[in-house]
mmCIF file of C-alpha atoms in Angstrom:
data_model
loop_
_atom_site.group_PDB
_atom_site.id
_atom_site.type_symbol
_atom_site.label_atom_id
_atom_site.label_comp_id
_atom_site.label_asym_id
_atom_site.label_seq_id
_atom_site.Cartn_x
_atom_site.Cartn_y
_atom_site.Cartn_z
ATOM 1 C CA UNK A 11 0.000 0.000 0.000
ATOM 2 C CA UNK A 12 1.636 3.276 -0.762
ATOM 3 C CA UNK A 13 1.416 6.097 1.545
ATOM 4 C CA UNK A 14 -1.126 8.474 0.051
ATOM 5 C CA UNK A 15 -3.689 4.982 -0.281
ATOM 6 C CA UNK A 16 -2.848 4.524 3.318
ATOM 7 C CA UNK A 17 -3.443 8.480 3.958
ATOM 8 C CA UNK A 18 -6.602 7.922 2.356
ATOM 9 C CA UNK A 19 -7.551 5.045 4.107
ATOM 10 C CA UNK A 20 -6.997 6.622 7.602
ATOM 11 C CA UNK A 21 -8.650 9.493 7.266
ATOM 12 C CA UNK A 22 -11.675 7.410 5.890
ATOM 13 C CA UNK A 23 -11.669 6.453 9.201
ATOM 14 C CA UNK A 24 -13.634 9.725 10.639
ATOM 15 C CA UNK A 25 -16.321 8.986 7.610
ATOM 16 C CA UNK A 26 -16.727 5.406 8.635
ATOM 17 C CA UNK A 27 -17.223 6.211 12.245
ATOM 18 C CA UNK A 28 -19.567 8.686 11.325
ATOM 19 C CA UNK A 29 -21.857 6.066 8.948
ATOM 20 C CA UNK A 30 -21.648 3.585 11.748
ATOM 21 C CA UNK A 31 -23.009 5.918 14.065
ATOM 22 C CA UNK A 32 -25.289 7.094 12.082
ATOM 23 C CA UNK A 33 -26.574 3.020 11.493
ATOM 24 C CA UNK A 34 -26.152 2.593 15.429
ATOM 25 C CA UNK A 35 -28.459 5.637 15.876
ATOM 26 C CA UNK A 36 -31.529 4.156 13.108
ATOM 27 C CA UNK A 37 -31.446 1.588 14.723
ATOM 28 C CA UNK A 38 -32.071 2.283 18.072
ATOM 29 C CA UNK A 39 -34.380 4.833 17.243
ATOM 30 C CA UNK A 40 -36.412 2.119 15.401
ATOM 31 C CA UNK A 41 -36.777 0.046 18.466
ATOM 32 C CA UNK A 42 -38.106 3.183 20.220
ATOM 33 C CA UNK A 43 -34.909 2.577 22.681
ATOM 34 C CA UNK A 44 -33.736 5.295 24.612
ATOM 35 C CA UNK A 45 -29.889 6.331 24.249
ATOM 36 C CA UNK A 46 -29.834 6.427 28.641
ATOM 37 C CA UNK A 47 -31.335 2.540 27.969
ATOM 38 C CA UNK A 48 -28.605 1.999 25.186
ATOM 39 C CA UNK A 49 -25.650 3.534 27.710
ATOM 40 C CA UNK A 50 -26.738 1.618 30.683
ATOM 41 C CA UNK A 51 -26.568 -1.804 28.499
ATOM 42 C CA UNK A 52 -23.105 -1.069 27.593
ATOM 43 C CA UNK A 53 -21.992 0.263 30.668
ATOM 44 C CA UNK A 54 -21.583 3.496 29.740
ATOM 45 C CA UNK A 55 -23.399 7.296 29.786
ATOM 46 C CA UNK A 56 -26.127 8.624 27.291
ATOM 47 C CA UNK A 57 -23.765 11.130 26.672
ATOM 48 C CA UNK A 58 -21.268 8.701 24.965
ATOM 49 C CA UNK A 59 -24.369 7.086 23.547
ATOM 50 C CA UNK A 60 -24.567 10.545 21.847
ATOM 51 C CA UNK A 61 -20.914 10.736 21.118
ATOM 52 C CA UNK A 62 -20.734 7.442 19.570
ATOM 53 C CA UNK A 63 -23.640 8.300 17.014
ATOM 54 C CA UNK A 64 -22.455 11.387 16.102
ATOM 55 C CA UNK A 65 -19.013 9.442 15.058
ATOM 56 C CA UNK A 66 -16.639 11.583 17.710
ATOM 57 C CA UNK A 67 -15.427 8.262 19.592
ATOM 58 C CA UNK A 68 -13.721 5.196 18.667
ATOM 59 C CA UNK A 69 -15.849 2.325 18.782
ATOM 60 C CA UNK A 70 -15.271 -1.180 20.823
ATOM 61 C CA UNK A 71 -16.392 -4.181 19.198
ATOM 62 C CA UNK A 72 -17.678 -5.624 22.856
ATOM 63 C CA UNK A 73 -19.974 -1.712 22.886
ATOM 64 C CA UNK A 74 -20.975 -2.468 19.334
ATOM 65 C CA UNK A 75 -22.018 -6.326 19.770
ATOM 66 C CA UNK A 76 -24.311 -5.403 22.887
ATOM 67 C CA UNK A 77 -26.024 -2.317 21.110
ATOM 68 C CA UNK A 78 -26.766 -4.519 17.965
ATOM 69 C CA UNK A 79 -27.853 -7.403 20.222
ATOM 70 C CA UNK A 80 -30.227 -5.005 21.910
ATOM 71 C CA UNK A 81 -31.243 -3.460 18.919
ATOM 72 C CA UNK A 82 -32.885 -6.944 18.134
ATOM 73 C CA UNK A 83 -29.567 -7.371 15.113
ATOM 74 C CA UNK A 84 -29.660 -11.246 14.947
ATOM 75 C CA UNK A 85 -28.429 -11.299 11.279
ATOM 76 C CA UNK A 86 -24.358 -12.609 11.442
ATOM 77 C CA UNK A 87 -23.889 -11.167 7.857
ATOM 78 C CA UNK A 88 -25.439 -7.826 9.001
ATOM 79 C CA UNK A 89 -23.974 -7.837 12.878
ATOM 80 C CA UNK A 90 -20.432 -9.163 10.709
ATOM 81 C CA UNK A 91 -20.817 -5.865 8.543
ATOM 82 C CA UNK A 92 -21.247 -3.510 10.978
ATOM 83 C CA UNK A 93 -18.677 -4.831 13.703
ATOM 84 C CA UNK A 94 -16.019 -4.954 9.979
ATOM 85 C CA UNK A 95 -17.025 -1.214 10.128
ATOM 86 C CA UNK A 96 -16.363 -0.512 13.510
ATOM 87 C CA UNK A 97 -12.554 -2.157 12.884
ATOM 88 C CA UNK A 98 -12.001 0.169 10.123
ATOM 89 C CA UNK A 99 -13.496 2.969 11.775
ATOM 90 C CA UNK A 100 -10.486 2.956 14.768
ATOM 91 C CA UNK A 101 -7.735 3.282 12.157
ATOM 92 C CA UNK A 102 -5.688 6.080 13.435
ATOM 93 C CA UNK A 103 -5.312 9.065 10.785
ATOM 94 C CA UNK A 104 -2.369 10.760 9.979
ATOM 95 C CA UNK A 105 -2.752 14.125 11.529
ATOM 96 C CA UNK A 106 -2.684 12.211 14.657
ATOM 97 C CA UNK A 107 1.206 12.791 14.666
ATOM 98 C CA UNK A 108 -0.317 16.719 14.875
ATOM 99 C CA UNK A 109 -2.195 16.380 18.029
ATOM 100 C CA UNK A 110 0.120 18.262 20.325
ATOM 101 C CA UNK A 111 -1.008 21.644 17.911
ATOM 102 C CA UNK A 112 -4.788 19.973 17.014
ATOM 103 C CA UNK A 113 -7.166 21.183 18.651
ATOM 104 C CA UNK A 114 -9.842 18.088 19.604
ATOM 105 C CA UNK A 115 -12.750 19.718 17.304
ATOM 106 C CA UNK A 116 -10.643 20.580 14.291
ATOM 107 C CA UNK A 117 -9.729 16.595 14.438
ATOM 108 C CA UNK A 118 -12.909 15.565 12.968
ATOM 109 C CA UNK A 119 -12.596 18.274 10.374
ATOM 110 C CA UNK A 120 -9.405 16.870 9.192
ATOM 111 C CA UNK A 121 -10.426 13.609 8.792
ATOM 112 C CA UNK A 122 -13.818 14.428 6.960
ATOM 113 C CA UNK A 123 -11.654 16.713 4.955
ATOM 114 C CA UNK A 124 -9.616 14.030 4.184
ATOM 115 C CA UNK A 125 -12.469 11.638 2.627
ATOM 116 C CA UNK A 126 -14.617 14.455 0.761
ATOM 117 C CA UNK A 127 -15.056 13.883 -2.636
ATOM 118 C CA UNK A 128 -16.236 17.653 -3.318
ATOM 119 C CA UNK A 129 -15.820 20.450 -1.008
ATOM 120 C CA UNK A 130 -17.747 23.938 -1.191
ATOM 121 C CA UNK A 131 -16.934 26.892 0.609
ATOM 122 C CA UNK A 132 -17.132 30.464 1.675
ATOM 123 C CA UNK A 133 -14.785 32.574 2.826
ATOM 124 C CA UNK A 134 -14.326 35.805 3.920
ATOM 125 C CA UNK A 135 -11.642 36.743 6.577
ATOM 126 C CA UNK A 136 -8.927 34.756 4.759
ATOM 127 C CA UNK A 137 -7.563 32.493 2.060
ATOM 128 C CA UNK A 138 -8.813 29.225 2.408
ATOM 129 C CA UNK A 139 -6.423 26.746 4.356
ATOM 130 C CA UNK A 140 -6.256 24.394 1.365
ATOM 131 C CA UNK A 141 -5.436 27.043 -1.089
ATOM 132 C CA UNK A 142 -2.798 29.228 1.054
ATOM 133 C CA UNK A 143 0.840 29.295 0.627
ATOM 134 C CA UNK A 144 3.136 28.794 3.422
ATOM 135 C CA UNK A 145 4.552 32.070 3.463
ATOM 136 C CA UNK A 146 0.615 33.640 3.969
ATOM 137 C CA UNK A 147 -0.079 30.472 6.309
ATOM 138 C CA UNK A 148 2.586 31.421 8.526
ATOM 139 C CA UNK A 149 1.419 34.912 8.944
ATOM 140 C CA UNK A 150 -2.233 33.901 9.961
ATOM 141 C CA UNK A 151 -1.316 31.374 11.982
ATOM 142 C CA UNK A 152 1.108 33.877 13.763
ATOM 143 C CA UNK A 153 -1.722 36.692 13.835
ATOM 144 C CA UNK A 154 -4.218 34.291 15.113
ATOM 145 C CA UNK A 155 -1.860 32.830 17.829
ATOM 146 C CA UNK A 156 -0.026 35.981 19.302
ATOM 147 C CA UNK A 157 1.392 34.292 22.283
ATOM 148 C CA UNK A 158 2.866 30.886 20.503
ATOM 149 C CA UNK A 159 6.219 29.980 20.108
ATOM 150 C CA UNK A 160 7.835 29.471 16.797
ATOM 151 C CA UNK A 161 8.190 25.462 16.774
ATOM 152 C CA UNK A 162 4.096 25.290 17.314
ATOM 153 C CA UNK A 163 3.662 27.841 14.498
ATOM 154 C CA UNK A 164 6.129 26.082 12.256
ATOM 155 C CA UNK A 165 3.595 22.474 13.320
ATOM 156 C CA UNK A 166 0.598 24.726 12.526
ATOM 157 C CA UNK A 167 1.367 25.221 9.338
ATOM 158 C CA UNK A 168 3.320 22.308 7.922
ATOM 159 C CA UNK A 169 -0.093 20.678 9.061
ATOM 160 C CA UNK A 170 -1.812 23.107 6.859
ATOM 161 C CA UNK A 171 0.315 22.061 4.137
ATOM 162 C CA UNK A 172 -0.418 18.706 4.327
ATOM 163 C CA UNK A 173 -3.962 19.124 3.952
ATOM 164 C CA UNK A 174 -3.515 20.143 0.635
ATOM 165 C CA UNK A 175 -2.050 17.235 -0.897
ATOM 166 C CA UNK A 176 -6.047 16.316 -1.256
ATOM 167 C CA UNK A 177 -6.798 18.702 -4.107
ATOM 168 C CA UNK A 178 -3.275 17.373 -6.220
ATOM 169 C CA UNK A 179 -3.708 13.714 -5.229
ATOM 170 C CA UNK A 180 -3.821 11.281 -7.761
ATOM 171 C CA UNK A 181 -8.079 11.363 -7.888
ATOM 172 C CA UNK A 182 -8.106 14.668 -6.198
ATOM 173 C CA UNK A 183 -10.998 15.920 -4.406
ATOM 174 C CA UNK A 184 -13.504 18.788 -5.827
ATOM 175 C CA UNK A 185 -12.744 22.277 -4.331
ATOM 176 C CA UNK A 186 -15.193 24.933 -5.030
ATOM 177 C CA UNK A 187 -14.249 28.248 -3.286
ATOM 178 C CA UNK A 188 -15.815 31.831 -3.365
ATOM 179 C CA UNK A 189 -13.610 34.189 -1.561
ATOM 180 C CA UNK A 190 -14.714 37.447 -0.792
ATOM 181 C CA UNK A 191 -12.819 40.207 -1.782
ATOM 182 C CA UNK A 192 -12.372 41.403 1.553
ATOM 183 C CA UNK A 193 -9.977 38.334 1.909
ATOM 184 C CA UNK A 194 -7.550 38.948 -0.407
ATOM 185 C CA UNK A 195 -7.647 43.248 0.280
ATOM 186 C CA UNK A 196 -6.516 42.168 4.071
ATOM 187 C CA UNK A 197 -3.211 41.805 4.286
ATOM 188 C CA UNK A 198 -1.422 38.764 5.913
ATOM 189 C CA UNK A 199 2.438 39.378 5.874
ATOM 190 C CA UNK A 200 4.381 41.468 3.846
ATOM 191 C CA UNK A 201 3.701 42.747 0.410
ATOM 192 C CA UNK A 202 5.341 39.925 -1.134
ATOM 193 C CA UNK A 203 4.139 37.308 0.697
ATOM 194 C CA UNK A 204 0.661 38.997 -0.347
ATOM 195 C CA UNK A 205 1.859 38.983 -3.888
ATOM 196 C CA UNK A 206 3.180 35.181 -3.826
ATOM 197 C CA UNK A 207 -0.226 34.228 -2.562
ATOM 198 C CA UNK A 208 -2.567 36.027 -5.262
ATOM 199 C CA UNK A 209 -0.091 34.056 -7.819
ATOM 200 C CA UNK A 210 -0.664 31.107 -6.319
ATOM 201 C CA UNK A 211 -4.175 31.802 -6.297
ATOM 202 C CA UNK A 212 -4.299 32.531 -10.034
ATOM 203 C CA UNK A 213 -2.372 28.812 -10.509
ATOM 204 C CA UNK A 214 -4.728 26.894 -8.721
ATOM 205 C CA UNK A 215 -7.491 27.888 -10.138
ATOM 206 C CA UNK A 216 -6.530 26.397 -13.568
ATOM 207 C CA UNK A 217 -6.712 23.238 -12.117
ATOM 208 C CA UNK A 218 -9.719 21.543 -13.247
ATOM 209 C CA UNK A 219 -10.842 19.868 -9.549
ATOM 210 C CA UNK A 220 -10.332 24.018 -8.143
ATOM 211 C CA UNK A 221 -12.995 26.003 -8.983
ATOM 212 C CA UNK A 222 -12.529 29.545 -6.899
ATOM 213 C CA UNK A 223 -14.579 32.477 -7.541
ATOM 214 C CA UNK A 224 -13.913 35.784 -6.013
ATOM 215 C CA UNK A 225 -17.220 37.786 -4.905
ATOM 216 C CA UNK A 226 -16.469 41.829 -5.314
ATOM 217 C CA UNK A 227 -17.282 44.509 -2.960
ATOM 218 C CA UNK A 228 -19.074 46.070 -5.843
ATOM 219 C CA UNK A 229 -21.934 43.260 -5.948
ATOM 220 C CA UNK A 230 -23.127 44.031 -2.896
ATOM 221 C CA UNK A 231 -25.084 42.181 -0.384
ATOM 222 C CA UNK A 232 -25.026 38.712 -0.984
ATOM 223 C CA UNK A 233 -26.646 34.786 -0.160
ATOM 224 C CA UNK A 234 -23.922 34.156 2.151
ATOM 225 C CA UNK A 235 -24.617 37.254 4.909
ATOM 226 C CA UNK A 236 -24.344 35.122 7.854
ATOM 227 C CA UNK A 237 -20.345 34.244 7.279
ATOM 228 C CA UNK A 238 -17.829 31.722 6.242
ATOM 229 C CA UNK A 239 -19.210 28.417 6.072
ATOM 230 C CA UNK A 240 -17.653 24.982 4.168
ATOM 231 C CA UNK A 241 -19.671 21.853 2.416
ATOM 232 C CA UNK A 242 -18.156 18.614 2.740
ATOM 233 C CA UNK A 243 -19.640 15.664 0.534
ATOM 234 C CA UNK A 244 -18.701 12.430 0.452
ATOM 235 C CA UNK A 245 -18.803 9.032 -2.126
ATOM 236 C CA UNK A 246 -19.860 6.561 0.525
ATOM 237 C CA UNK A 247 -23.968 5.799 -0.079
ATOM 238 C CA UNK A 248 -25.936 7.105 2.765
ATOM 239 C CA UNK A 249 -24.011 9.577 4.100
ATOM 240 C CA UNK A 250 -25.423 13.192 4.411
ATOM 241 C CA UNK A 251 -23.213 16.277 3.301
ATOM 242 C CA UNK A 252 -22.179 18.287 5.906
ATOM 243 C CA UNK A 253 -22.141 21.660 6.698
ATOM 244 C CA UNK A 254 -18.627 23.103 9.025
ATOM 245 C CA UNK A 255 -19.285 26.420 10.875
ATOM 246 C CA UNK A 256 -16.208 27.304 13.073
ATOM 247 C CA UNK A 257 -15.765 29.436 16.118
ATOM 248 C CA UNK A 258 -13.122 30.800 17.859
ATOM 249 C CA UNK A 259 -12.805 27.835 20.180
ATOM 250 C CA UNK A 260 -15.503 25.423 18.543
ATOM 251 C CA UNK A 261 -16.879 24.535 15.718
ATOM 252 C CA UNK A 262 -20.600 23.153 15.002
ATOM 253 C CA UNK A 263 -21.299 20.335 12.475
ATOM 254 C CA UNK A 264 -24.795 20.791 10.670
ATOM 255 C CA UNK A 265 -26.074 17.638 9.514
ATOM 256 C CA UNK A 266 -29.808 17.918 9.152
ATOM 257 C CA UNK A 267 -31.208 17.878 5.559
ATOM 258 C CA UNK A 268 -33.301 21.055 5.792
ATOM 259 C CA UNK A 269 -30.803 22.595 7.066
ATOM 260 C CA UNK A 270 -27.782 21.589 5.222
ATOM 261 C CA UNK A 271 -30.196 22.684 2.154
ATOM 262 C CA UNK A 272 -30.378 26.155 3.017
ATOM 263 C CA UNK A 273 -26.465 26.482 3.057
ATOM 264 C CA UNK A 274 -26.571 24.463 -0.121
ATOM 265 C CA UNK A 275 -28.892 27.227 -1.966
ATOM 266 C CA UNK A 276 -27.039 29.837 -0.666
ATOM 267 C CA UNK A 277 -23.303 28.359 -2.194
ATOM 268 C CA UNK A 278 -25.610 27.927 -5.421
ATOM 269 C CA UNK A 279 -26.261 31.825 -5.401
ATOM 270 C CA UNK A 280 -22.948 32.796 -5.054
ATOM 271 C CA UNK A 281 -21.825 30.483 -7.583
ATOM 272 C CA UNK A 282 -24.679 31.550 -9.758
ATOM 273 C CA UNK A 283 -24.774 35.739 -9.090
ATOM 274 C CA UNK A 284 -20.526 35.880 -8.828
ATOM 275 C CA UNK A 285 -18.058 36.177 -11.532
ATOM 276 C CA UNK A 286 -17.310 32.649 -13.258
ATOM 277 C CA UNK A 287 -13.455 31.453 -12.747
ATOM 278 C CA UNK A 288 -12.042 33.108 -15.733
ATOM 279 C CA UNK A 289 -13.740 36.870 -14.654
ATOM 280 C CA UNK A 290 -12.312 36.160 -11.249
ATOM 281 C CA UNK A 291 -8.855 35.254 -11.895
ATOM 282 C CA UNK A 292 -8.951 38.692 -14.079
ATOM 283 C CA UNK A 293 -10.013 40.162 -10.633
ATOM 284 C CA UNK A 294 -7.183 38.314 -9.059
ATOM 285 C CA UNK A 295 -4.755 39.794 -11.697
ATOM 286 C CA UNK A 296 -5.800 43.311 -11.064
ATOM 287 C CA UNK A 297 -5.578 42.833 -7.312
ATOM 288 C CA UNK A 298 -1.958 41.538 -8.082
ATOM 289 C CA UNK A 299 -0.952 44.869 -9.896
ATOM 290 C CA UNK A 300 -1.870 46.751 -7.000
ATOM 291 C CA UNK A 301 0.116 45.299 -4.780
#
């Protein structure tokens, strides 16, 4: 196995915990079982009842062969399935090397980051992490983390930089990004680190899995007036898309269809009512001979 199938394989991990759970949960719910009733039979809390479905933990086989025998799961090929998913689900990623500068929430991100087959976002304080150069990523990571030393900056962003090997993988992942103008007029770094990053910019956008728009201050309001928000979607059958919202010390994972539909129609507007790739890398060019 070479090391970007095994990459890829790890981080699948975070999607298969999150289908398992998602299984675990449908099928309590369709016993009418309670998740304190499902905690107390594996010796355990409703809270990690809660934890478990929502994918965040690591799963034991013992936890998982008492919640499907309770959930009435007397099927071996079906109980065999699901307890072969648990086993792949503990595989330990790669950025786990990165935990001493990861925070706990962003973990999950990284991993479902990792399996996407299309991602869609909006940004608008800065240049995406996936499409930022490590001169640039140095300076917001150093902005956003005053008080840090320079060997957990330097881990920061060579962490940064390894998320991108997704979009030039062998079968890359789909990256559509609208910046807002505001994020490339606010300066991270000196002039030329400014400069390198708008070229950069301008390169990976002629990739054909990068699809970046750049929404002007001279359009206006737009669909996306509450903020930054990313898309994830993902290959596996039955798995929802989900919508990532990050705080400053959190971040929020929106799962529910009606919900994750309104963020969808809004990343359809700004697709729609912004300038196409080719009038935004002109945009990008302009912005470059200002600088």
């Amino acid at each position: 196995m070479s090391a970007s199938e095994s990459a890829s394989e790890s981080s699948g991990s975070v999607v298969r915990r999150i289908l398992l759970g998602a299984q675990l949960r449908r099928l309590r719910e369709s016993r009418g079982i309670t998740r304190e009733a499902a905690g107390y039979s594996i010796r355990a809390s409703e809270s990690k009842i809660s934890r478990m479905e929502l994918g965040r933990v690591s799963f034991k086989a013992r936890d998982v062969e008492d919640l499907l025998s309770l959930y009435g799961v007397g099927d071996e090929q079906e109980r065999e399935a699901l307890l072969s998913l648990a086993r792949e689900a503990n595989a330990t990623g790669w950025w786990h090397s990165y935990t001493d500068v990861l925070p706990g929430w962003f973990q999950t991100y990284v991993g479902l980051e990792g399996s996407t087959s299309l991602i869609r976002n909006y940004e608008v304080q800065f240049v995406h992490g996936l499409l930022q150069t490590e001169g640039y990523a140095h300076a917001v990571v150093k902005s956003g983390m005053p008080g840090a030393g320079t060997p957990d900056i330097e881990r920061r962003v060579a962490l940064r930089l390894e998320r991108q090997k997704l979009l030039v993988a062998e079968r890359p992942a789909e990256f559509h990004c609208v910046l807002d103008e505001a994020a490339l007029r606010r300066p991270y770094g000196e002039r030329e680190v400014m400069r390198d990053q708008l070229r950069h910019l301008i390169e990976m956008s002629e990739r054909p899995n990068v699809r970046l728009q750049v929404m002007p201050f001279s359009f206006g309001g737009h669909a996306a007036e509450s903020g930054a928000f990313t898309m994830l979607g993902f290959p596996e059958s039955g798995l929802p898309d989900i919508v990532y919202l990050e705080q400053l010390t959190s971040a929020l994972y929106v799962d529910k269809p009606e919900e994750v539909a309104q963020y969808a129609r809004a990343m359809d507007r700004l697709q729609e009512e912004g300038p196409n790739p080719a009038e935004s890398r002109d945009l990008l060019r302009g912005l470059l001979q200002l600088m």
